[in-house]
Short mmCIF file of C-alpha atoms in Angstrom, two decimals:
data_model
loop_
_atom_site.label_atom_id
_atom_site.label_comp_id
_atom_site.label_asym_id
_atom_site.label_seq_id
_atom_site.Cartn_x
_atom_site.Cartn_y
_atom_site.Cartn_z
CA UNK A 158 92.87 95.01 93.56
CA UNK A 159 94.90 91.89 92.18
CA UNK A 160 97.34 93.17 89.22
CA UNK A 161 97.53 89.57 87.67
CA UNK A 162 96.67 85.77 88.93
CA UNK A 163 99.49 83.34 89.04
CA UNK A 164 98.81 80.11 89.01
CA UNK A 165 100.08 77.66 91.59
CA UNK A 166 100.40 75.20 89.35
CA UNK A 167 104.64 75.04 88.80
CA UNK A 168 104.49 75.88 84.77
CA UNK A 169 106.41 73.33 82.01
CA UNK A 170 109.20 75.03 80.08
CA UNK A 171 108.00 76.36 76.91
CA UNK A 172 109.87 75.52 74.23
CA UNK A 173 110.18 77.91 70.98
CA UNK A 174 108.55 77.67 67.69
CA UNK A 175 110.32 76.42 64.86
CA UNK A 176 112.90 78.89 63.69
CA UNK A 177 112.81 81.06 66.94
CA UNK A 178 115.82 81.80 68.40
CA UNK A 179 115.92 80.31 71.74
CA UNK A 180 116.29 83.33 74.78
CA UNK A 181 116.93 83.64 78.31
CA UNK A 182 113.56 84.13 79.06
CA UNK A 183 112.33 81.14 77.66
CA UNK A 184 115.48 79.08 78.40
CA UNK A 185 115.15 79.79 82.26
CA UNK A 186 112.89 82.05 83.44
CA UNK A 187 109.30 79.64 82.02
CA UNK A 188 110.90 77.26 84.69
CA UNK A 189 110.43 79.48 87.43
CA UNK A 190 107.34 78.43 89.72
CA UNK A 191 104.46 81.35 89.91
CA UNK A 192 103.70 82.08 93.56
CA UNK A 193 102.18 79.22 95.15
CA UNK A 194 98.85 79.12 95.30
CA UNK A 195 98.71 83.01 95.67
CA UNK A 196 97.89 86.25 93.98
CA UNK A 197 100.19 88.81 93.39
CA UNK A 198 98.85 91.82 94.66
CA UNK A 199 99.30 95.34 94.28
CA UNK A 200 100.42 95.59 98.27
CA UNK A 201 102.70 93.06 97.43
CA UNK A 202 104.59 94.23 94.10
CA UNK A 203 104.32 97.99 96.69
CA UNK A 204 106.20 95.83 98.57
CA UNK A 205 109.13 94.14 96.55
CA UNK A 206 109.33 97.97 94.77
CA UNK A 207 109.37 99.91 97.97
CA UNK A 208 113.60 99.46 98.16
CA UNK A 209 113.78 101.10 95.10
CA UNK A 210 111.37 104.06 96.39
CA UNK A 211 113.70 104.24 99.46
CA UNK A 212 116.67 104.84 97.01
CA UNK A 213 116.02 107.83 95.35
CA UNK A 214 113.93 108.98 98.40
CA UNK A 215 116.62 108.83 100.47
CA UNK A 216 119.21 110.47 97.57
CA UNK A 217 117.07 113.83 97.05
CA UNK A 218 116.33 114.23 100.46
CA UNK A 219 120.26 113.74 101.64
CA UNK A 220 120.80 116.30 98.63
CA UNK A 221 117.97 119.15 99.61
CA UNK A 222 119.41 118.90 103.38
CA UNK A 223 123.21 118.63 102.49
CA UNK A 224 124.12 121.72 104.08
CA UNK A 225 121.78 121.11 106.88
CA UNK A 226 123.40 117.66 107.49
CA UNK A 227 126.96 119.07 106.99
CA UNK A 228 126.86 121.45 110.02
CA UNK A 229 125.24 118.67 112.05
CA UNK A 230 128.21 116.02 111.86
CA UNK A 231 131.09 118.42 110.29
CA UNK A 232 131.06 121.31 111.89
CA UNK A 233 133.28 124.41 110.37
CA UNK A 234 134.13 127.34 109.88
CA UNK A 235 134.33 126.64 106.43
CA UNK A 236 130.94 126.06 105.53
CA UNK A 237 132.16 125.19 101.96
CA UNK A 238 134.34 122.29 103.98
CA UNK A 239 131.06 121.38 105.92
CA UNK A 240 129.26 120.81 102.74
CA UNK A 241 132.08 118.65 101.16
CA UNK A 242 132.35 116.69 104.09
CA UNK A 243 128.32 115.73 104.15
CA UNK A 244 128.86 114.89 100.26
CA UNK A 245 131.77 112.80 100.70
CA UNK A 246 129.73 111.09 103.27
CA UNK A 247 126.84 110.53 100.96
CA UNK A 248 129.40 109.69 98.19
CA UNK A 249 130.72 106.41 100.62
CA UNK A 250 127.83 104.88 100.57
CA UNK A 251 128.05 104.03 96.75
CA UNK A 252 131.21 102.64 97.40
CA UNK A 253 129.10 99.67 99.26
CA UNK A 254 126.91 99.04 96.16
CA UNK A 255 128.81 96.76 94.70
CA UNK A 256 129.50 94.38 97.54
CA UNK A 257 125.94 94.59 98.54
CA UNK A 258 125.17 93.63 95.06
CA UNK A 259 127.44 90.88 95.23
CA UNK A 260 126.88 89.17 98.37
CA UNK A 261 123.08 89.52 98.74
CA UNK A 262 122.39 89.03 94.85
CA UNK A 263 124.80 85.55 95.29
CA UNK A 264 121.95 84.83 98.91
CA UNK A 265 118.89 85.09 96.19
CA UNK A 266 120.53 83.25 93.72
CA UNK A 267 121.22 80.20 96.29
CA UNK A 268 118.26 80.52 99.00
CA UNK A 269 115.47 82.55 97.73
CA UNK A 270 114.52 86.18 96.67
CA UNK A 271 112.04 86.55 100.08
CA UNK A 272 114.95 85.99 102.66
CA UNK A 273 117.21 88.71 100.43
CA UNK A 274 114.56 90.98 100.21
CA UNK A 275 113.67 91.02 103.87
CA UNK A 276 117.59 91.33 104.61
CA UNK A 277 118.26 94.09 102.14
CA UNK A 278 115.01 95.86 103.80
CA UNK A 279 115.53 95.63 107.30
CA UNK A 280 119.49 96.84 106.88
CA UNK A 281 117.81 100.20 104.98
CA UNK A 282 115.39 100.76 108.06
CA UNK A 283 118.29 100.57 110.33
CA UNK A 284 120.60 102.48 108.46
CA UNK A 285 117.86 105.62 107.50
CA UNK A 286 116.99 105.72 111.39
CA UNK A 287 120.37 105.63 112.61
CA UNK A 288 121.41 108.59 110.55
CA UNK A 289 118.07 110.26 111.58
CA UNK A 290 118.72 109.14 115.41
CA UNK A 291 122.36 110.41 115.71
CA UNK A 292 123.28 113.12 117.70
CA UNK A 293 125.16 115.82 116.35
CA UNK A 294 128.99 116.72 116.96
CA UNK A 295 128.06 119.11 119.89
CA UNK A 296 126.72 116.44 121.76
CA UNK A 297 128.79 113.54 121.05
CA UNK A 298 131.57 114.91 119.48
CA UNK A 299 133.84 112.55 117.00
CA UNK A 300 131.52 109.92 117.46
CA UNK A 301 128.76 111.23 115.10
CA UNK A 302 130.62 111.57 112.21
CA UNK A 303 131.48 108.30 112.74
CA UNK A 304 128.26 107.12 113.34
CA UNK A 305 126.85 108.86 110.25
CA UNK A 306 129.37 107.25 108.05
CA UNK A 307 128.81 103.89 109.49
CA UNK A 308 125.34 103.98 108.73
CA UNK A 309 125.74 105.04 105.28
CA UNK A 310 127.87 102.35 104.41
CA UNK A 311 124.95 100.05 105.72
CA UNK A 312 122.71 101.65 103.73
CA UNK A 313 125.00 101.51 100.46
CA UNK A 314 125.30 97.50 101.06
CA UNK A 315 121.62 97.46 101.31
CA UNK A 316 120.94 99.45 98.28
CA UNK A 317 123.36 97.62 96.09
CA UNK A 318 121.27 94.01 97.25
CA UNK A 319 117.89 95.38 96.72
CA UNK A 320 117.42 95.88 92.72
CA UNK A 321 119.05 92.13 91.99
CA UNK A 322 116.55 90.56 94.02
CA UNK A 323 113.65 92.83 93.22
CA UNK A 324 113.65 92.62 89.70
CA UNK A 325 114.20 88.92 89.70
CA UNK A 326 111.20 88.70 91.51
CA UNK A 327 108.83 90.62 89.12
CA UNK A 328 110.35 88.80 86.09
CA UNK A 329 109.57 85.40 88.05
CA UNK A 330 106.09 86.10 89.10
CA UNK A 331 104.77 88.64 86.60
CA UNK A 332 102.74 86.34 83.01
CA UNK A 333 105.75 85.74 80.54
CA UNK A 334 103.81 88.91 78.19
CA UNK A 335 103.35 91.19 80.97
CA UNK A 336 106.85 91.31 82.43
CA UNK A 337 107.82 94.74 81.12
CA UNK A 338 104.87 95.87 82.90
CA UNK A 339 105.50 94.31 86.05
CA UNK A 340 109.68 95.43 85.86
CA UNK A 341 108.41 98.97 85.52
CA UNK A 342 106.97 99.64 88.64
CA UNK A 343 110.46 99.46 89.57
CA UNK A 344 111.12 102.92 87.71
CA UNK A 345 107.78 103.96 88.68
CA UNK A 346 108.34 103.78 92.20
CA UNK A 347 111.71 105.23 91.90
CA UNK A 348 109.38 108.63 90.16
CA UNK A 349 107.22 108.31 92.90
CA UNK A 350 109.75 109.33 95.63
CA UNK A 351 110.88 111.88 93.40
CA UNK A 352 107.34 113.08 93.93
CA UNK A 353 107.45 112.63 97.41
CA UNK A 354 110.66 113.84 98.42
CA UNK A 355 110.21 117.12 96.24
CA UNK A 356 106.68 117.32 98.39
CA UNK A 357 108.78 116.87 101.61
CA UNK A 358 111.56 119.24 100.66
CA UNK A 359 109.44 122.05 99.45
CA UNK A 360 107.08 121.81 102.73
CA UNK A 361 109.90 121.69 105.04
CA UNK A 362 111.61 124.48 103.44
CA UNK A 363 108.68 126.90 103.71
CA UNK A 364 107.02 125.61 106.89
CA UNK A 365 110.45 126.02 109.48
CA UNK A 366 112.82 128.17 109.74
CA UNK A 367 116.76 127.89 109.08
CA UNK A 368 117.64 127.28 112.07
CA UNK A 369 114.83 124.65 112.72
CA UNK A 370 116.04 122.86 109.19
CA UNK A 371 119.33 122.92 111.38
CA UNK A 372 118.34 121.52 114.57
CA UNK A 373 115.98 118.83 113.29
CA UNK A 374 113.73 119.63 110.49
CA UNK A 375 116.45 117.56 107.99
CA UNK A 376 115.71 114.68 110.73
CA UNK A 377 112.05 114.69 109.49
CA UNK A 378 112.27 113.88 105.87
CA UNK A 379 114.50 111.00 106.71
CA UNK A 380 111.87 109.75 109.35
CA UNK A 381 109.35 109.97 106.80
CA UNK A 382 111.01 107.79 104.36
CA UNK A 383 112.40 105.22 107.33
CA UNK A 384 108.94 105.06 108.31
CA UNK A 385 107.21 102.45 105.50
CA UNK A 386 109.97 100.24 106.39
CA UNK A 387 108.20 98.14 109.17
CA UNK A 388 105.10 97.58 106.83
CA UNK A 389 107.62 96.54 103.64
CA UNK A 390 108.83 94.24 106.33
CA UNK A 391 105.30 93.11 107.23
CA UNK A 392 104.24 92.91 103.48
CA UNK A 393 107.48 90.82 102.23
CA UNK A 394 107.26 88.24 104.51
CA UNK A 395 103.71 87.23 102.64
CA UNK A 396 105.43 86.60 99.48
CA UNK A 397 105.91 83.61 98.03
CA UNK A 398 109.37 82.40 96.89
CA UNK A 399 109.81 82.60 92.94
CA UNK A 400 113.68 81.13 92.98
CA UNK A 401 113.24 78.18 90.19
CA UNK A 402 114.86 74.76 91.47
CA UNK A 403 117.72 73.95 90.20
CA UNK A 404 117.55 72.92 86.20
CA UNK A 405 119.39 70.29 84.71
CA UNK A 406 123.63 71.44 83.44
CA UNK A 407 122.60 70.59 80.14
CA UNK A 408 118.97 73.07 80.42
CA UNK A 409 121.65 75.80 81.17
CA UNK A 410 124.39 75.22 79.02
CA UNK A 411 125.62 78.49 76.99
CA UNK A 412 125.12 77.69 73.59
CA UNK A 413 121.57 78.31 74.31
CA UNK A 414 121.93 81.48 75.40
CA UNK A 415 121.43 84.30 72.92
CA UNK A 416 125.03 86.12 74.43
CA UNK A 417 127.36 84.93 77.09
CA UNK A 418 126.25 87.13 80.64
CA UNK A 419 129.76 88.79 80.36
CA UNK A 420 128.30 90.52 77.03
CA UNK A 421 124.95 91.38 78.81
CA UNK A 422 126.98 92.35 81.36
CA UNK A 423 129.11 94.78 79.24
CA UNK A 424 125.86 96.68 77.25
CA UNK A 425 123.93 96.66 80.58
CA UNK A 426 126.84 98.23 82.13
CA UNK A 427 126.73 101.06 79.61
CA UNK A 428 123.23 101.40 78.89
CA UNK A 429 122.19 101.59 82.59
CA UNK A 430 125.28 104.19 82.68
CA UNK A 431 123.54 106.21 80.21
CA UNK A 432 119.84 105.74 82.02
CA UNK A 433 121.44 106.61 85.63
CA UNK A 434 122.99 109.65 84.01
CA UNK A 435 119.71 110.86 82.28
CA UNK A 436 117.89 110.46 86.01
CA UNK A 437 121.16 112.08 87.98
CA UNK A 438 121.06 115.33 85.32
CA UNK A 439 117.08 115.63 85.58
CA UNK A 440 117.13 115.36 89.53
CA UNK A 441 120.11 118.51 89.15
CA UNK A 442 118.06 120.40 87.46
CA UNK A 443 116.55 121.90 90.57
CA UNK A 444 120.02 122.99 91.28
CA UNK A 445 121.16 123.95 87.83
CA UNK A 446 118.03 126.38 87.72
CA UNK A 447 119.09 127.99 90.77
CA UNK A 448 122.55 127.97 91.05
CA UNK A 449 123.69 128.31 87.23
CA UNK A 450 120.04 130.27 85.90
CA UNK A 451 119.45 132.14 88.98
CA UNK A 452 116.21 131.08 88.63
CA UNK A 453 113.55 130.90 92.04
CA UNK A 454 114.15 128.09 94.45
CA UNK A 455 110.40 127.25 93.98
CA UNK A 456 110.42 126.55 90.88
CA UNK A 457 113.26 124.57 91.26
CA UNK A 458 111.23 122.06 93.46
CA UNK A 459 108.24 122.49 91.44
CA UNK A 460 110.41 121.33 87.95
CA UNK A 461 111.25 118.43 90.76
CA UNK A 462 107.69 117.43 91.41
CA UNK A 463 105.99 117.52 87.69
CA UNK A 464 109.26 115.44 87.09
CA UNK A 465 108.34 112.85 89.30
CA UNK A 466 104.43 112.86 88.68
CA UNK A 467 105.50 112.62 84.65
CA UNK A 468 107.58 109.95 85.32
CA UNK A 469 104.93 108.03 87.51
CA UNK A 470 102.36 108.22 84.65
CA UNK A 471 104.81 106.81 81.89
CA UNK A 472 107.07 103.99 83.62
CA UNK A 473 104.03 101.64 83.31
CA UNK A 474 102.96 102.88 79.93
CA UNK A 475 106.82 102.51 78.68
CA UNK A 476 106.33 98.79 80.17
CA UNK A 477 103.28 97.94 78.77
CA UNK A 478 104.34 99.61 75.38
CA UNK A 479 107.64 96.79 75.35
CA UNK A 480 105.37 93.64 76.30
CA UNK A 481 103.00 94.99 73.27
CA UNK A 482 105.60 96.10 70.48
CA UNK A 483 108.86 94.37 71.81
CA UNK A 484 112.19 95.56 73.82
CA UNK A 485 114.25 96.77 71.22
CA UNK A 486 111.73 99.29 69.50
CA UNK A 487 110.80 100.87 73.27
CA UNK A 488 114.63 101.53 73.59
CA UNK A 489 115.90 102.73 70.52
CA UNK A 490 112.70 105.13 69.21
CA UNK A 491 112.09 107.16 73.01
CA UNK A 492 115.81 106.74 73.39
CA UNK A 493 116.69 108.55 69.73
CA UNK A 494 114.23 111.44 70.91
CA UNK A 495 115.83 111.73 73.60
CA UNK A 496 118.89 112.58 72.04
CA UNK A 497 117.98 114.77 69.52
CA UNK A 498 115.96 116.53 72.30
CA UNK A 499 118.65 117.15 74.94
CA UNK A 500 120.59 120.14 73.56
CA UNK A 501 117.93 122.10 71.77
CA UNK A 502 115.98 122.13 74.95
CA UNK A 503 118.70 123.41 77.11
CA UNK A 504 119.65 125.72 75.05
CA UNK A 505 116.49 127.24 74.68
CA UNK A 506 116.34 126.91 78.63
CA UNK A 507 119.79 128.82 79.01
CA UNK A 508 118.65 131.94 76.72
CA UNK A 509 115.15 132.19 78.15
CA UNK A 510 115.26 131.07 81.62
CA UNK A 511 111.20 130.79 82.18
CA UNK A 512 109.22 128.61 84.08
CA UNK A 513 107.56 127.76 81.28
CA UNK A 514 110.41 126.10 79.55
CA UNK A 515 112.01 124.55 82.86
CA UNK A 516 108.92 122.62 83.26
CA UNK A 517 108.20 121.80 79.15
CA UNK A 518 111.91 120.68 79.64
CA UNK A 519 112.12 118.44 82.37
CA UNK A 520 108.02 116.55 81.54
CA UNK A 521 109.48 116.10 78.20
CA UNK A 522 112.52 114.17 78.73
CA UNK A 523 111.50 112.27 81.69
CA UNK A 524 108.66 111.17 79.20
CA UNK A 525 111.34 110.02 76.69
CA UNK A 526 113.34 108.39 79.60
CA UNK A 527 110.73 106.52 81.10
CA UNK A 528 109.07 104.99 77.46
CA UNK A 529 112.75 103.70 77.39
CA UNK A 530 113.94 102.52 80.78
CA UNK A 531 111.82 99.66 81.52
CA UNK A 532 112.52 97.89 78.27
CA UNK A 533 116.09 98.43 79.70
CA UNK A 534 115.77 96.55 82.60
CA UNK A 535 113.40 93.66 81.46
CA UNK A 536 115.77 92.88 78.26
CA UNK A 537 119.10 92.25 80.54
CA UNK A 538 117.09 90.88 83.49
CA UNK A 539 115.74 88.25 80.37
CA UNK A 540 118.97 87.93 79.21
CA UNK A 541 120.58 86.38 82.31
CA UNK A 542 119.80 82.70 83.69
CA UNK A 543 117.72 82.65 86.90
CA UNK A 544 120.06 80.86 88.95
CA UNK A 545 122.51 83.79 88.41
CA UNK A 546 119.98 86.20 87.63
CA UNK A 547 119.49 88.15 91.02
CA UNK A 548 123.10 88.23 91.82
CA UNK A 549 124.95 89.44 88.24
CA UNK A 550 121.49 91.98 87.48
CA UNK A 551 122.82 93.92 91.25
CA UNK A 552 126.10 94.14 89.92
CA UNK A 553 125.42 95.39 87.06
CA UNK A 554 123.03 98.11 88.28
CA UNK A 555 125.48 98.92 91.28
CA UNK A 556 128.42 99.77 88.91
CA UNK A 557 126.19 101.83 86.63
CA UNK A 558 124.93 103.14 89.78
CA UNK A 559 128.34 103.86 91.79
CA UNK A 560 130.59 105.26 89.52
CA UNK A 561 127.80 107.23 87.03
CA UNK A 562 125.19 107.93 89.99
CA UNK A 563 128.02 109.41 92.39
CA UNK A 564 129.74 111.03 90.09
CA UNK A 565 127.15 112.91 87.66
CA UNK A 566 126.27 115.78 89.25
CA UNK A 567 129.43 116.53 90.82
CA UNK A 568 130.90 116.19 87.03
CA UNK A 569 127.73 118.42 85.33
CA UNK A 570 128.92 121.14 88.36
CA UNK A 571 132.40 121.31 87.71
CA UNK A 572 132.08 120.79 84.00
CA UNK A 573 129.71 123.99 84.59
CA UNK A 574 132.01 126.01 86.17
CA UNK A 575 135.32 125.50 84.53
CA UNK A 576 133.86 126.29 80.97
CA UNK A 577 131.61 128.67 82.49
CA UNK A 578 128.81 127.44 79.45
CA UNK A 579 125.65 126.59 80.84
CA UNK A 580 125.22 124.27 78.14
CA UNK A 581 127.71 121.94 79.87
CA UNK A 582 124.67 119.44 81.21
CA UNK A 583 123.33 118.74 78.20
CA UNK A 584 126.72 117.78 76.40
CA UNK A 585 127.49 115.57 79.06
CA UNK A 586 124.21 114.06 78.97
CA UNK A 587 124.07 113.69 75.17
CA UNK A 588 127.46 112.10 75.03
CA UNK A 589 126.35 109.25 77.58
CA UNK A 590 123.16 109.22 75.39
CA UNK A 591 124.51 108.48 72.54
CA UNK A 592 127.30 105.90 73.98
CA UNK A 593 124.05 103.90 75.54
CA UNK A 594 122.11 103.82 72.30
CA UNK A 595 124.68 102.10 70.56
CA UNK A 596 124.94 99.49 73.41
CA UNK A 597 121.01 99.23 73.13
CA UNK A 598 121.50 98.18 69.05
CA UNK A 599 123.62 95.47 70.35
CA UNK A 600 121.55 94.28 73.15
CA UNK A 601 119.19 91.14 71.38
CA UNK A 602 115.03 90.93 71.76
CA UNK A 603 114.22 88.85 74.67
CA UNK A 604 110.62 89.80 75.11
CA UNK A 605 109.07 86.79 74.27
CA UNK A 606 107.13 85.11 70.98
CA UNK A 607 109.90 87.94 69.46
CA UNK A 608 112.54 87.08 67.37
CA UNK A 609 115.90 88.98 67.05
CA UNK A 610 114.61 90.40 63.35
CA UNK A 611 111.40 92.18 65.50
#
């Protein structure tokens, strides 16, 4: 079933009407050829999304089997140290974001989105089936530690080039009104392997044993994500390129810009900050109900899976909902709710410790999260020039990603335990909240036929 039909005719820039304030949308992105001559698809946006799947696949499953994968490479008698050991190990990989970001953003921007996509891709596949491949220390001894490192540093660099590229691409190809749409199948895939891997985790867990989880059932949930990776290959290499040709200097001059990219830069940065930690503290709260509430595992993974289902039912709604009533009014009003939300509902989590309310909990802020997000992404993707658009969007979302994405649950667990308050989430969460809404006021209305006043 085709999601929209792009013309192959290359579209004329579209200039404003009078009084309209001219945006990076219309300045850049209106000279960006639709697919030539083809349909976009819903295999194919499956197919520019399915990096972003990968990502937080790969993330829950790493953190379900942590333990697993600990006394697999880092063997101790510690198991505390074993554990630390696999988390610094996942942690490393963030470290690559950034230079990922930067050096296969800068190959979209210059040669096309396709051949980025298709490198970012294939590096993932290699990297998620080396990990799942290695042998453990018994058998190779030093060597798999090393080996398991290595190939989480590949997969970092990967990560960090996928969202540039991807995102660019659904601007490009997506109708001018029906970008938000089209950007939030990005979030909506990202849900959708929240789904997944809760699925995966919870089967594995009650199907095998301990000591199977040990010897190779962790091996399984990564094979299972690695897996899709030969037909994302198969299905990106149909796309079309959407890279614009170069426009003319004076087309991409500044003054026409509605803020310099180091300004979109800066909110993005913050905003995304705040987004990553809303998703980081959600995904913990599997481990907050069992480890700080003492509440059942189960329903730990089940709070995971209605999380991801929620958030698979809203993304496109929140998308749809900022192409029909603008960017700005999908962040701020979800956004505001969420605030306001965040430490009422864990404190009524903390003092009655149900089911009931871990569920109520996590569908209702995903639901505020998700009417928000994609407005997010569209508005700075808009905001940026296409020629540079691919490249500074991965940056952005890798240092929002590296230093609030590796760090957020680590910091919600210690903040936990030092002050011994099991409100501790929710202040951390409502602090990056409210530092992210502000950024959002700043951040102008790109969605188009909108002026900044909408």
């Amino acid at each position: 079933m085709k999601l929209s039909t792009l013309s192959g005719t290359p579209r004329r820039a579209q200039l404003p009407a009078h009084g309209e304030p001219m945006t990076a949308a219309a300045d850049t992105a209106d000279l960006a050829p639709a697919p030539y001559g083809q349909a976009l698809k819903a295999r194919h946006v499956a197919a520019v999304t399915a990096g972003n799947a990968l990502e937080f696949y790969d993330f829950l499953t790493y953190a379900f089997f942590a333990a697993q994968i600990g006394r697999t490479f880092f063997p101790s008698a510690d198991a505390a140290g074993s554990l630390l050991a696999s988390l610094a190990t996942f942690g490393a990989g963030f470290l690559m974001r950034p230079v990922g970001a930067l050096t296969i953003g800068r190959l979209a921007d210059r040669i096309g989105r396709k051949p980025a996509m298709l490198l970012s891709f294939t590096l993932m596949g290699v990297a998620m089936f080396g990990l799942a491949l290695t042998p453990g220390y018994r058998a190779i001894g030093i060597a798999a530690p090393i080996l398991a490192i290595g190939f989480r540093l590949v997969q970092g660099f990967a990560l960090g080039g996928e969202i540039g590229p991807n995102t660019a691409y659904l601007i490009e190809a997506a109708p001018p009104r029906r970008r938000g749409l089209y950007v939030s199948f990005q979030y909506m895939s990202q849900d959708a392997s929240v789904l997944v891997s809760g699925l995966v985790g919870y089967g594995l867990s009650r199907l095998l044993s301990d000591a199977a989880l040990d010897a190779w059932g962790w091996r399984v949930a990564f094979i299972l994500g690695a897996s899709i990776v030969p037909f994302g290959l198969l299905l990106r290499r149909e796309l079309a390129e959407t890279l614009p040709p170069e426009a003319p200097e004076s087309q991409l001059a500044a003054p026409r810009m509605p803020m310099s990219v180091a300004r979109v830069a800066a909110f993005g940065i913050v905003i995304l900050a705040g987004g990553t930690t809303v998703s980081y503290v959600l995904d913990y709260l599997t481990t907050y109900a069992t480890s700080t509430l003492h509440m059942a595992t189960s329903v730990g993974f089940l709070a995971t899976i209605l999380l991801g289902l929620t958030g698979v039912i809203v993304d496109p709604i929140g998308g749809w909902m900022s192409d029909r009533f603008g960017r700005k009014r999908m962040m701020l009003i979800p956004w505001t709710a969420l605030l306001l939300a965040t430490m009422p509902g864990f404190l009524l989590l903390s003092n009655l410790r149900t089911t009931g309310v871990l569920i109520g909990l996590s569908i209702g802020l995903t639901i505020a999260s998700s009417l928000t997000q994609p407005s997010v992404l569209v508005s700075i993707t808009e905001s940026i020039p296409a020629r540079a658009r691919a490249g500074s969007l991965g940056l952005i979302y890798a240092f929002a990603i590296s230093i609030f994405g590796g760090s957020t649950q680590f910091t919600v667990a210690w903040l936990t335990g030092f002050t011994h308050n099991p409100l501790a989430p929710a202040w951390y969460m409502s602090v990056c909240v409210a530092i992210a809404l502000v950024a959002m006021i700043a951040l102008p209305q790109t969605a188009p036929g909108r002026s900044q006043a909408a």
